Coordinates of C-alpha atoms in Angstrom, one line a residue:
M1 CA -47.8 -50.6 -15.7
I2 CA -46.9 -47.5 -14.0
R3 CA -43.6 -48.6 -13.6
K4 CA -43.6 -49.1 -17.3
N5 CA -45.5 -45.2 -17.7
L6 CA -42.9 -43.5 -15.7
Y7 CA -39.6 -45.4 -17.8
I8 CA -41.3 -44.0 -20.2
L9 CA -41.9 -40.2 -19.6
F10 CA -38.2 -40.3 -18.1
L11 CA -36.9 -41.8 -21.3
L12 CA -39.2 -38.9 -23.1
A13 CA -38.1 -36.2 -20.9
S14 CA -34.3 -36.7 -20.9
V15 CA -34.6 -37.3 -24.5
Y16 CA -36.2 -33.8 -24.4
S17 CA -33.5 -32.3 -22.2
F18 CA -30.3 -33.4 -24.4
A19 CA -32.5 -32.4 -28.0
Q20 CA -34.2 -29.5 -28.7
V21 CA -34.2 -26.6 -31.0
N22 CA -34.2 -22.8 -30.6
L23 CA -35.8 -20.3 -33.5
Y24 CA -35.7 -16.4 -32.4
S25 CA -35.0 -13.5 -34.1
E26 CA -34.4 -9.8 -33.0
V27 CA -33.8 -6.3 -34.4
N28 CA -31.6 -3.8 -33.1
T29 CA -34.1 -0.7 -33.0
K30 CA -38.2 -1.2 -32.7
E31 CA -38.1 2.5 -34.8
A32 CA -36.4 3.3 -37.7
R33 CA -37.0 6.5 -40.5
V34 CA -37.0 5.4 -44.6
N35 CA -33.6 5.2 -45.9
N36 CA -31.7 4.6 -42.5
P37 CA -31.2 0.7 -42.4
F38 CA -31.7 -1.1 -39.6
V39 CA -30.4 -4.7 -38.6
F40 CA -33.0 -8.0 -38.4
T41 CA -31.2 -11.5 -37.1
V42 CA -32.9 -14.6 -37.1
V43 CA -31.2 -17.5 -34.6
L44 CA -31.5 -20.9 -34.6
E45 CA -30.2 -23.7 -32.8
I46 CA -30.6 -27.6 -32.9
F47 CA -29.1 -29.0 -29.6
G48 CA -28.3 -32.8 -30.2
E49 CA -27.4 -35.1 -33.0
D50 CA -31.1 -36.8 -32.9
L51 CA -32.6 -34.0 -34.7
I52 CA -32.5 -33.4 -38.6
Q53 CA -32.6 -29.9 -40.6
E54 CA -35.1 -30.7 -43.0
T55 CA -35.0 -27.1 -44.6
P56 CA -33.5 -24.3 -45.1
I57 CA -34.3 -21.1 -42.5
K58 CA -37.4 -19.4 -44.4
L59 CA -37.3 -16.0 -44.2
P60 CA -41.2 -13.4 -44.0
D61 CA -41.4 -11.7 -47.3
F62 CA -38.9 -8.4 -47.3
S63 CA -41.1 -6.6 -50.4
K64 CA -41.1 -3.3 -48.3
F65 CA -37.8 -3.3 -48.4
D66 CA -34.4 -3.4 -49.8
Y67 CA -32.2 -5.6 -47.6
A68 CA -29.0 -7.6 -47.7
V69 CA -28.6 -10.9 -46.0
S70 CA -25.5 -12.7 -44.2
S71 CA -25.7 -15.8 -42.6
E72 CA -22.5 -18.0 -40.8
Q73 CA -23.3 -21.4 -39.1
S74 CA -21.1 -22.8 -37.1
T75 CA -20.8 -25.8 -34.6
F76 CA -19.6 -26.7 -30.7
I77 CA -19.9 -28.9 -27.8
D78 CA -21.3 -27.6 -25.0
P79 CA -19.2 -28.6 -21.8
I80 CA -21.6 -29.3 -19.1
K81 CA -24.6 -31.2 -21.4
K82 CA -21.6 -32.9 -23.4
I83 CA -23.8 -32.1 -26.2
R84 CA -23.6 -30.7 -30.0
I85 CA -25.1 -27.5 -31.0
N86 CA -25.5 -26.4 -34.2
Q87 CA -25.8 -22.9 -34.9
I88 CA -27.1 -20.6 -38.3
V89 CA -27.5 -16.5 -37.8
C90 CA -28.6 -14.7 -40.4
Q91 CA -28.3 -11.3 -40.6
I92 CA -30.4 -8.9 -43.0
S93 CA -30.2 -4.9 -43.4
L94 CA -33.4 -3.5 -44.0
D95 CA -34.1 -0.6 -45.7
P96 CA -37.2 0.5 -44.8
K97 CA -39.2 2.4 -48.1
Q98 CA -42.4 4.0 -46.7
P99 CA -42.8 5.6 -43.7
G100 CA -45.7 3.4 -41.1
N101 CA -45.9 0.6 -38.4
L102 CA -44.0 -2.1 -40.8
R103 CA -43.9 -5.6 -39.6
V104 CA -41.0 -8.1 -39.9
G105 CA -42.9 -11.0 -40.5
S106 CA -42.0 -14.5 -38.8
A107 CA -39.3 -17.0 -40.1
L108 CA -40.1 -20.7 -40.5
V109 CA -37.8 -23.6 -40.6
R110 CA -38.6 -27.5 -40.2
V111 CA -36.8 -30.4 -38.1
N112 CA -37.2 -33.7 -37.6
G113 CA -41.0 -33.0 -38.6
K114 CA -41.9 -30.3 -36.7
V115 CA -42.6 -26.7 -38.0
Y116 CA -41.1 -24.2 -35.7
K117 CA -41.8 -20.8 -36.7
T118 CA -40.6 -16.4 -35.1
E119 CA -42.5 -14.0 -33.6
P120 CA -43.3 -11.3 -35.8
I121 CA -41.8 -7.6 -35.5
D122 CA -43.4 -4.5 -34.8
V123 CA -40.9 -2.0 -35.9
L124 CA -42.3 2.3 -36.8
V125 CA -40.5 3.7 -39.3
K126 CA -40.5 8.1 -39.6
E127 CA -40.2 10.0 -42.5
A128 CA -36.6 10.5 -43.7
E129 CA -35.0 13.6 -42.3
K130 CA -34.4 16.4 -44.4
K131 CA -30.9 17.8 -45.1
P132 CA -28.7 19.3 -47.1
L133 CA -27.4 17.5 -50.2
A134 CA -23.9 18.3 -48.9
S135 CA -25.0 16.3 -45.2
Q136 CA -26.4 13.4 -46.0
N137 CA -26.3 11.0 -43.9
P138 CA -22.8 8.3 -45.7
S139 CA -24.6 5.9 -43.2
K140 CA -27.5 5.0 -45.7
N141 CA -27.1 1.8 -47.5
M142 CA -24.2 0.6 -45.2
Y143 CA -23.7 -1.8 -41.6
L144 CA -21.8 -3.7 -40.0
N145 CA -20.8 -8.1 -39.6
M146 CA -18.7 -8.6 -36.4
Q147 CA -17.3 -12.4 -36.5
V148 CA -14.9 -14.2 -34.7
S149 CA -12.3 -16.9 -36.0
D150 CA -12.6 -19.2 -33.4
K151 CA -16.4 -19.7 -30.9
E152 CA -15.1 -22.3 -28.6
V153 CA -11.8 -21.6 -26.6
Y154 CA -10.6 -21.6 -23.0
K155 CA -10.1 -19.1 -20.7
N156 CA -7.7 -16.6 -21.5
E157 CA -7.0 -18.1 -25.0
P158 CA -6.7 -15.1 -27.5
V159 CA -9.8 -14.9 -30.3
I160 CA -9.2 -12.8 -33.8
G161 CA -12.4 -11.0 -34.5
I162 CA -12.8 -8.8 -37.4
I163 CA -15.4 -6.3 -38.3
K164 CA -16.4 -5.8 -42.2
A165 CA -18.7 -3.2 -43.8
Y166 CA -21.3 -3.5 -46.2
S167 CA -22.1 -0.8 -48.4
K168 CA -24.0 -0.3 -51.8
N169 CA -21.1 3.7 -52.1
I170 CA -17.3 1.8 -52.2
S171 CA -17.3 5.8 -51.1
G172 CA -18.7 5.3 -47.8
F173 CA -15.5 3.2 -46.6
R174 CA -13.6 6.3 -46.4
H175 CA -16.1 7.9 -43.4
L176 CA -15.5 5.6 -41.2
E177 CA -13.9 6.0 -37.9
P178 CA -11.8 3.5 -35.6
A179 CA -13.9 0.9 -34.5
K180 CA -14.9 1.5 -30.3
F181 CA -15.7 -0.8 -27.6
E182 CA -18.0 -0.6 -24.9
P183 CA -16.4 -1.4 -21.7
T184 CA -16.3 -4.5 -20.7
K185 CA -14.8 -6.9 -17.3
N186 CA -15.6 -10.0 -18.9
F187 CA -12.5 -9.3 -22.0
V188 CA -9.8 -7.7 -22.9
I189 CA -9.3 -6.4 -26.1
R190 CA -5.8 -5.4 -27.9
S191 CA -6.7 -3.5 -32.0
I192 CA -4.5 -4.7 -34.5
A193 CA -2.4 -2.4 -36.3
N194 CA -1.9 -4.2 -40.0
F195 CA -4.8 -5.9 -42.0
D196 CA -6.0 -5.6 -45.5
E197 CA -8.0 -3.4 -46.1
S198 CA -8.7 -4.2 -49.7
I199 CA -12.7 -3.6 -51.3
E200 CA -14.6 -7.3 -52.2
E201 CA -17.4 -8.1 -53.9
T202 CA -20.3 -9.7 -52.7
D203 CA -24.1 -10.1 -53.6
N204 CA -27.1 -7.7 -54.3
D205 CA -24.9 -4.7 -54.8
F206 CA -22.8 -4.9 -52.3
S207 CA -19.4 -4.9 -51.3
S208 CA -17.4 -5.0 -47.9
Q209 CA -14.0 -4.4 -46.5
I210 CA -12.5 -5.4 -43.3
V211 CA -12.5 -1.7 -41.1
A212 CA -11.3 -3.5 -37.8
M213 CA -9.3 -6.4 -36.5
F214 CA -8.8 -7.6 -33.0
V215 CA -7.5 -9.9 -30.5
I216 CA -9.6 -10.6 -27.9
I217 CA -9.1 -12.6 -24.5
P218 CA -12.1 -14.1 -22.5
K219 CA -11.5 -13.3 -18.7
V220 CA -14.7 -15.3 -17.9
T221 CA -15.6 -19.3 -18.5
G222 CA -19.6 -20.4 -20.0
Y223 CA -21.4 -18.7 -22.9
V224 CA -20.5 -15.0 -22.7
E225 CA -21.9 -12.0 -25.6
V226 CA -18.4 -9.5 -27.1
P227 CA -19.3 -6.6 -27.0
P228 CA -21.2 -4.7 -29.8
A229 CA -18.2 -2.3 -32.1
E230 CA -19.1 1.5 -32.9
I231 CA -17.6 2.9 -35.2
P232 CA -18.7 6.5 -36.2
F233 CA -18.9 8.6 -39.2
K234 CA -16.2 11.7 -39.8
N235 CA -17.9 15.2 -39.7
H236 CA -21.4 13.0 -38.9
K237 CA -23.6 12.3 -35.5
N238 CA -24.2 8.7 -37.2
T239 CA -22.7 5.5 -35.7
L240 CA -22.8 2.3 -37.1
V241 CA -23.1 -0.8 -34.9
S242 CA -22.5 -3.9 -35.1
N243 CA -24.2 -7.1 -34.3
K244 CA -23.1 -9.4 -30.8
V245 CA -21.1 -12.4 -31.1
K246 CA -21.7 -15.4 -28.6
I247 CA -18.6 -17.6 -27.4
N248 CA -18.1 -20.7 -25.3
V249 CA -15.1 -19.9 -23.1
K250 CA -14.2 -23.5 -22.0
K251 CA -12.7 -24.1 -18.2
L252 CA -9.2 -24.9 -17.8
P253 CA -8.9 -28.1 -17.0
E254 CA -7.8 -29.6 -14.1
G255 CA -4.0 -30.6 -13.0
A256 CA -3.0 -26.9 -13.5
P257 CA 0.2 -26.4 -11.4
A258 CA 0.8 -24.4 -8.7
N259 CA 3.1 -22.3 -10.0
F260 CA 0.5 -21.6 -12.7
N261 CA -0.2 -18.0 -13.2
N262 CA -2.9 -18.0 -16.3
A263 CA -0.1 -17.9 -18.8
V264 CA -2.1 -19.8 -21.9
G265 CA 0.1 -19.8 -25.5
K266 CA 3.2 -21.0 -25.8
Y267 CA 6.3 -19.1 -24.0
D268 CA 10.0 -19.3 -22.9
V269 CA 11.9 -18.0 -19.2
K270 CA 15.2 -16.2 -19.8
V271 CA 17.2 -14.3 -17.0
E272 CA 20.4 -12.4 -17.9
L273 CA 22.4 -9.3 -17.6
I274 CA 21.2 -5.9 -18.9
D275 CA 24.9 -4.6 -18.8
K276 CA 26.9 -8.1 -20.4
N277 CA 29.8 -6.5 -20.4
K278 CA 30.3 -5.9 -16.8
E279 CA 33.1 -8.1 -15.6
N280 CA 33.6 -7.5 -11.5
F281 CA 30.4 -7.7 -9.3
E282 CA 31.0 -5.8 -6.0
I283 CA 29.3 -6.4 -2.7
N284 CA 27.0 -3.2 -2.0
K285 CA 27.1 -2.0 -5.4
A286 CA 23.9 -2.8 -7.6
F287 CA 23.9 -4.0 -11.4
N288 CA 20.6 -4.4 -13.5
I289 CA 19.3 -7.5 -14.2
S290 CA 16.1 -8.7 -16.7
V291 CA 13.3 -11.3 -16.5
K292 CA 12.0 -11.5 -19.5
V293 CA 9.5 -14.0 -21.1
S294 CA 8.6 -14.2 -24.7
G295 CA 6.4 -16.2 -27.4
S296 CA 2.1 -15.6 -27.9
G297 CA -0.8 -16.0 -25.9
N298 CA -2.2 -13.8 -23.1
L299 CA 0.9 -11.6 -22.8
S300 CA 0.5 -9.5 -20.3
P301 CA 2.6 -7.8 -16.5
S302 CA 0.5 -10.2 -14.6
I303 CA 2.4 -13.9 -16.0
L304 CA 5.4 -12.6 -15.5
P305 CA 7.6 -14.7 -13.1
K306 CA 9.2 -12.8 -10.0
I307 CA 12.7 -12.7 -8.6
L308 CA 12.6 -15.1 -5.4
P309 CA 13.2 -13.0 -2.5
S310 CA 17.2 -13.8 -0.9
A311 CA 19.5 -12.7 2.4
D312 CA 22.4 -12.7 0.2
Y313 CA 20.6 -10.2 -2.1
E314 CA 19.0 -6.6 -2.0
T315 CA 16.0 -5.8 -4.8
F316 CA 13.5 -3.7 -5.7
E317 CA 10.3 -3.2 -7.4
P318 CA 11.0 -4.1 -11.4
K319 CA 10.0 -1.2 -14.6
I320 CA 8.2 -3.2 -16.7
I321 CA 8.3 -3.6 -20.9
N322 CA 5.7 -4.7 -22.6
N323 CA 7.2 -5.3 -26.1
S324 CA 3.8 -7.2 -26.9
L325 CA 2.4 -6.4 -30.2
A326 CA -1.5 -8.2 -31.4
T327 CA -1.1 -9.5 -34.9
K328 CA -3.7 -11.9 -36.7
D329 CA -1.7 -14.7 -34.5
G330 CA -2.5 -13.4 -31.7
L331 CA -0.2 -11.0 -28.9
E332 CA 3.2 -12.0 -30.2
G333 CA 6.5 -10.3 -28.6
D334 CA 7.8 -10.1 -25.3
I335 CA 7.3 -8.8 -21.8
E336 CA 10.0 -7.8 -19.6
A337 CA 10.8 -7.2 -16.0
Q338 CA 14.3 -5.0 -15.5
Y339 CA 15.5 -5.4 -11.4
V340 CA 18.1 -3.7 -9.1
I341 CA 20.2 -6.3 -7.3
I342 CA 22.5 -5.1 -5.0
P343 CA 24.4 -8.5 -3.2
K344 CA 25.1 -8.5 0.5
K345 CA 27.5 -11.8 0.4
R346 CA 31.0 -12.2 -1.1
G347 CA 31.7 -15.8 -3.3
D348 CA 29.0 -17.7 -5.4
L349 CA 25.6 -15.4 -5.9
K350 CA 22.4 -17.2 -6.9
I351 CA 19.4 -15.3 -8.3
A352 CA 16.8 -17.3 -8.9
I353 CA 13.0 -16.6 -9.9
E354 CA 9.4 -18.6 -9.7
D355 CA 8.4 -21.6 -11.3
F356 CA 7.2 -21.3 -14.2
S357 CA 4.7 -22.9 -16.2
Y358 CA 1.9 -22.2 -19.2
F359 CA -0.6 -23.8 -20.8
D360 CA -0.6 -24.8 -24.5
P361 CA -3.9 -24.9 -25.9
K362 CA -3.1 -26.6 -29.2
E363 CA -1.2 -29.4 -27.3
E364 CA -4.5 -29.1 -24.4
K365 CA -1.6 -29.7 -21.3
Y366 CA -0.2 -27.7 -19.3
M367 CA 3.5 -27.0 -20.4
E368 CA 6.6 -26.3 -17.3
I369 CA 9.5 -24.5 -17.6
A370 CA 12.7 -25.9 -15.9
S371 CA 14.4 -23.4 -13.4
R372 CA 16.1 -20.1 -14.5
Y373 CA 18.4 -18.7 -12.7
L374 CA 21.8 -16.2 -12.9
L375 CA 25.3 -17.8 -10.7
L376 CA 27.6 -14.6 -10.3
N377 CA 31.0 -14.4 -8.3
T378 CA 30.2 -11.5 -6.0
V379 CA 33.8 -9.9 -4.7
N380 CA 35.2 -7.3 -2.8
A381 CA 37.5 -4.1 -3.1
Q382 CA 40.6 -6.4 -1.3
D383 CA 40.0 -9.2 -4.0
I384 CA 39.6 -6.9 -6.8
A385 CA 43.0 -5.3 -5.9
N386 CA 44.1 -9.1 -5.4
A387 CA 43.1 -10.1 -8.8
K388 CA 45.5 -7.3 -10.6
S389 CA 48.7 -8.8 -12.3
T390 CA 52.2 -8.6 -10.9
L391 CA 52.9 -5.7 -13.8
Q392 CA 49.6 -3.4 -12.7
K393 CA 50.8 -3.9 -9.5
V394 CA 54.7 -2.4 -10.2
N395 CA 53.0 0.3 -12.7
E396 CA 51.1 1.5 -9.7
Y397 CA 53.5 1.5 -7.0
T398 CA 55.9 3.2 -9.8
N399 CA 53.1 6.2 -10.4
N400 CA 52.5 6.4 -6.4
V401 CA 56.7 6.5 -5.8
L402 CA 56.9 9.4 -8.7
D403 CA 53.8 10.8 -7.7
R404 CA 55.1 11.4 -4.1
V405 CA 59.1 11.8 -4.8
D406 CA 60.4 14.8 -6.3
S407 CA 63.6 14.2 -8.8
P408 CA 66.4 16.6 -8.5
V409 CA 67.3 18.6 -11.2
M410 CA 70.9 16.7 -12.1
N411 CA 74.0 19.5 -13.3
T412 CA 77.2 18.6 -14.7
K413 CA 78.7 21.4 -13.1
K414 CA 81.2 19.8 -9.7
L415 CA 79.1 19.7 -6.9
K416 CA 81.2 22.5 -4.2
I417 CA 80.5 20.9 -0.6
E418 CA 80.7 23.3 2.3
E419 CA 80.9 22.2 5.4
H420 CA 79.0 24.0 8.1
K421 CA 80.3 24.2 11.4
T422 CA 77.9 26.6 13.1
V423 CA 74.4 27.1 13.4
N424 CA 72.3 30.0 12.6
W425 CA 70.3 31.1 14.6
Y426 CA 69.0 34.1 13.1
G427 CA 67.1 31.8 10.6
I428 CA 65.6 29.4 12.5
I429 CA 64.3 31.9 15.8
G430 CA 63.0 33.9 12.2
N431 CA 61.3 31.3 10.9
L432 CA 59.8 30.6 14.2
L433 CA 58.5 33.8 14.1
I434 CA 56.8 33.7 10.9
V435 CA 55.0 30.2 11.8
I436 CA 54.1 32.2 15.3
F437 CA 52.5 35.2 13.5
G438 CA 50.7 32.8 10.9
S439 CA 48.9 31.0 13.7
V440 CA 47.8 34.0 15.4
F441 CA 45.9 35.6 12.3
F442 CA 44.8 33.0 11.2
G443 CA 43.2 31.8 14.5
F444 CA 41.9 36.1 14.7
I445 CA 40.2 35.2 10.6
F446 CA 38.6 32.1 12.3
K447 CA 37.3 33.3 15.5
R448 CA 35.7 36.4 13.3
Y449 CA 34.2 34.2 11.1
K450 CA 32.4 31.9 13.6
E451 CA 31.3 34.8 15.4
K452 CA 29.8 36.4 12.4
K453 CA 27.7 33.0 11.1
K454 CA 26.9 33.0 15.4
K455 CA 25.2 36.5 15.0
E456 CA 23.7 35.2 11.9
A457 CA 22.1 32.0 13.4
E458 CA 20.7 34.3 16.5
K459 CA 19.3 36.6 14.0
K460 CA 17.3 33.8 12.2
N461 CA 16.6 32.3 15.0
L462 CA 18.1 28.8 14.2
P463 CA 20.8 26.8 16.1
I464 CA 24.5 26.5 15.1
A465 CA 24.5 23.4 13.1
P466 CA 27.6 21.4 14.4
I467 CA 30.6 20.6 11.8
V468 CA 30.0 17.2 10.7
N469 CA 31.7 14.9 7.7
I470 CA 30.5 15.0 4.1
E471 CA 28.4 11.7 4.9
E472 CA 26.4 13.3 6.8
T473 CA 25.8 16.5 5.9
E474 CA 24.2 14.5 2.5
A475 CA 22.1 12.4 4.6
L476 CA 20.7 16.1 6.1
L477 CA 19.9 17.5 2.9
R478 CA 17.9 14.1 2.5
N479 CA 16.4 14.1 4.7
K480 CA 15.5 17.9 4.7
K481 CA 14.2 17.1 0.9
K482 CA 10.5 16.7 0.7
F483 CA 8.9 14.6 -1.8
D484 CA 7.3 18.0 -4.5
T485 CA 3.5 15.6 -5.7
E486 CA 2.0 18.9 -6.6
S487 CA 5.1 19.0 -9.5
Y488 CA 4.0 16.3 -10.7
F489 CA 0.1 16.6 -10.6
I490 CA 0.8 20.2 -12.6
Y491 CA 2.7 18.0 -15.0
L492 CA -0.1 15.2 -15.4
Q493 CA -3.2 18.2 -15.8
K494 CA -0.8 19.7 -19.0
I495 CA -0.2 16.4 -20.2
L496 CA -3.9 15.7 -20.0
E497 CA -4.8 18.8 -21.9
E498 CA -2.3 17.9 -24.4
N499 CA -4.4 14.3 -24.7
D500 CA -1.5 12.6 -25.2
S501 CA -2.7 9.1 -24.0
A502 CA 1.4 7.4 -23.5
K503 CA 2.9 10.4 -22.2
F504 CA 0.1 10.3 -19.5
F505 CA 0.8 6.7 -18.4
Q506 CA 4.7 7.7 -18.8
A507 CA 4.8 10.2 -16.3
F508 CA 2.6 8.7 -13.8
E509 CA 5.7 5.6 -14.1
E510 CA 8.1 8.2 -13.3
L511 CA 6.2 9.8 -10.4
K512 CA 5.6 5.7 -9.0
S513 CA 9.2 5.5 -9.4
D514 CA 9.9 8.4 -8.3
A515 CA 8.0 7.9 -5.2
D516 CA 9.5 4.4 -3.8
R517 CA 13.3 5.2 -4.1
Y518 CA 12.3 8.6 -2.3
C519 CA 10.0 6.1 0.9
R520 CA 13.3 4.2 0.7
D521 CA 16.0 6.5 1.4
H522 CA 13.8 8.0 4.4
Y523 CA 11.6 5.4 5.4
S524 CA 13.9 2.0 5.1
K525 CA 9.7 0.8 3.0
S526 CA 8.7 1.6 -0.2
F527 CA 5.7 3.7 -0.9
A528 CA 3.3 0.9 -0.7
D529 CA 4.4 -0.2 2.6
Y530 CA 4.9 3.1 4.4
L531 CA 1.0 4.0 3.6
Q532 CA -0.1 0.5 5.0
S533 CA 2.0 1.2 7.5
D534 CA 1.2 5.4 8.4
F535 CA -2.6 5.1 6.7
G536 CA -4.5 1.8 7.7
N537 CA -5.5 -0.6 4.7
T538 CA -8.1 1.7 3.3
Y539 CA -5.7 3.8 1.3
T540 CA -3.2 0.4 1.0
E541 CA -6.1 -1.4 -1.0
K542 CA -6.6 1.6 -3.0
Y543 CA -3.0 2.0 -3.9
D544 CA -3.3 -2.0 -5.2
Q545 CA -6.8 -0.8 -7.5
L546 CA -5.0 2.5 -8.8
I547 CA -2.6 0.7 -9.6
T548 CA -4.6 -2.3 -11.6
M549 CA -7.0 0.4 -13.1
I550 CA -3.4 2.4 -14.6
T551 CA -2.1 -1.3 -15.9
V552 CA -5.9 -2.1 -17.8
E553 CA -6.3 1.4 -19.1
R554 CA -3.1 1.6 -20.1
Y555 CA -3.4 -1.1 -22.7
S556 CA -6.4 -0.5 -24.1
P557 CA -6.5 -0.1 -27.4
F558 CA -9.2 2.4 -26.6
S559 CA -8.6 4.7 -23.8
S560 CA -10.9 7.9 -23.6
K561 CA -9.7 10.9 -22.4
E562 CA -12.8 10.7 -19.5
K563 CA -11.3 8.2 -17.9
Q564 CA -7.8 9.1 -17.5
I565 CA -9.1 12.0 -15.8
E566 CA -10.9 9.6 -13.4
L567 CA -7.0 8.0 -12.8
F568 CA -6.0 11.3 -12.1
D569 CA -8.3 12.0 -9.5
E570 CA -7.4 9.0 -8.2
I571 CA -3.4 10.1 -8.5
K572 CA -4.2 13.0 -6.6
E573 CA -5.8 11.0 -3.7
V574 CA -3.1 8.4 -2.4
Y575 CA -0.4 10.4 -3.5
K576 CA -1.4 13.3 -1.3
C577 CA -0.2 11.4 1.5
L578 CA 3.8 11.6 1.3

């Protein structure tokens, strides 16, 4: 008997754990004003297939408010419990008719014969602000609603979000500025530029318009909330705030290839020469190649495969070009890395990149792309000379001969040949005297010149520089040149004052590239390696964090001047070491 009762208890406990009902409500503020709407939200979640909703959600009495209702229903599978969840979200814009302590009553629903209800909420309503007619609040009778195209996605899979504005007066749409999002590490959000902005008529005398559309890329798994968007009004302090949206971010399936680098979508990879008309690839002479990933998905520089290192060639940090655009289908376009290659051996040269794979969310499987590489033939100067045709060689030889041999002037008159039986000693002695006098004169001038240089060096207390060849002179000048970080800082400061975001990040790329080039010329290492060897792990970590912060901020749809000022301070802190 006891065993039977325990079995029944366990059975009931399992049913309860996999079948339950959540009904709750909330308001976006508990202090409101007359003629200033606030949002009342009711959420119903039914877990499991055994529970049946017998009645629609019965909303409380709104007789003390002007209101407008919008609702959304969705169904998805809990990846942990493997059960179905039905979710209904009702959003009601409530505009108080009178001041005082008003109560928003309980919402009711019947599921499997049991009635569920929410707790009532008290809201303190103050008198409407008295403003001149010219400065009336344009947010009166307006609210926002955010929706997403899919509430169940994989990690790093793009999802499209839209924000609709609802208003009783269509002229209010003209006062809205672009949407802004709270900073978050859980998502990458990029705004879509082109979308349909037509105005639609809805119930309750409200009109609606899509005022923002964006691509959301989740970076974490589990149930996460897309942060609310804020849309300020032009020439007003008022701001509309949208609702939050909860989405279920699933983990990627097991069995990812070893070369998988979080690329989710559908992609192709190409390796090609940038200068396609180039014919000869000579040893120690640089040329450029491009590694390009194109397609749609979570396009970003982080998914680019790198060139495999080899003793057959030398390469440097690539220049990254981001040609991706946020569209209604996600991020589309391509990401390109441009490399400088310097061949070090003669003969066949194979330039290969890392293997590339991606996860296709539509097919729900990993896709691997066959190895990509360039196969070139490198030559030396002798090979180029030997490759010339016989005609080219004859022409070059003829030109050289004509340059070096003086052609005599032909005279049609009969030449009179005289034989000199005696030597002209006066001419020979005269020529010798001229040569000796010239040598003495130029020796005297050169000696005076050296004495003058010596005196100038002694005055400046500097050692006399030895005579060097052209290559040594260039090396000395290069070593004497200091990296002028202050000029870059002044330039970045000026761009910040002009509030030009694109130019700010472009100027930083120039600073980064020039610093790397300077370090390679003077220390035979990159700037990051220079920091590691001369300043230790602390500055190396600061440099890595700076590059990450700039990459995130550069591709953020809402880069702020305050954030760029913080980045500028970090840039000065890192590059002052040079």
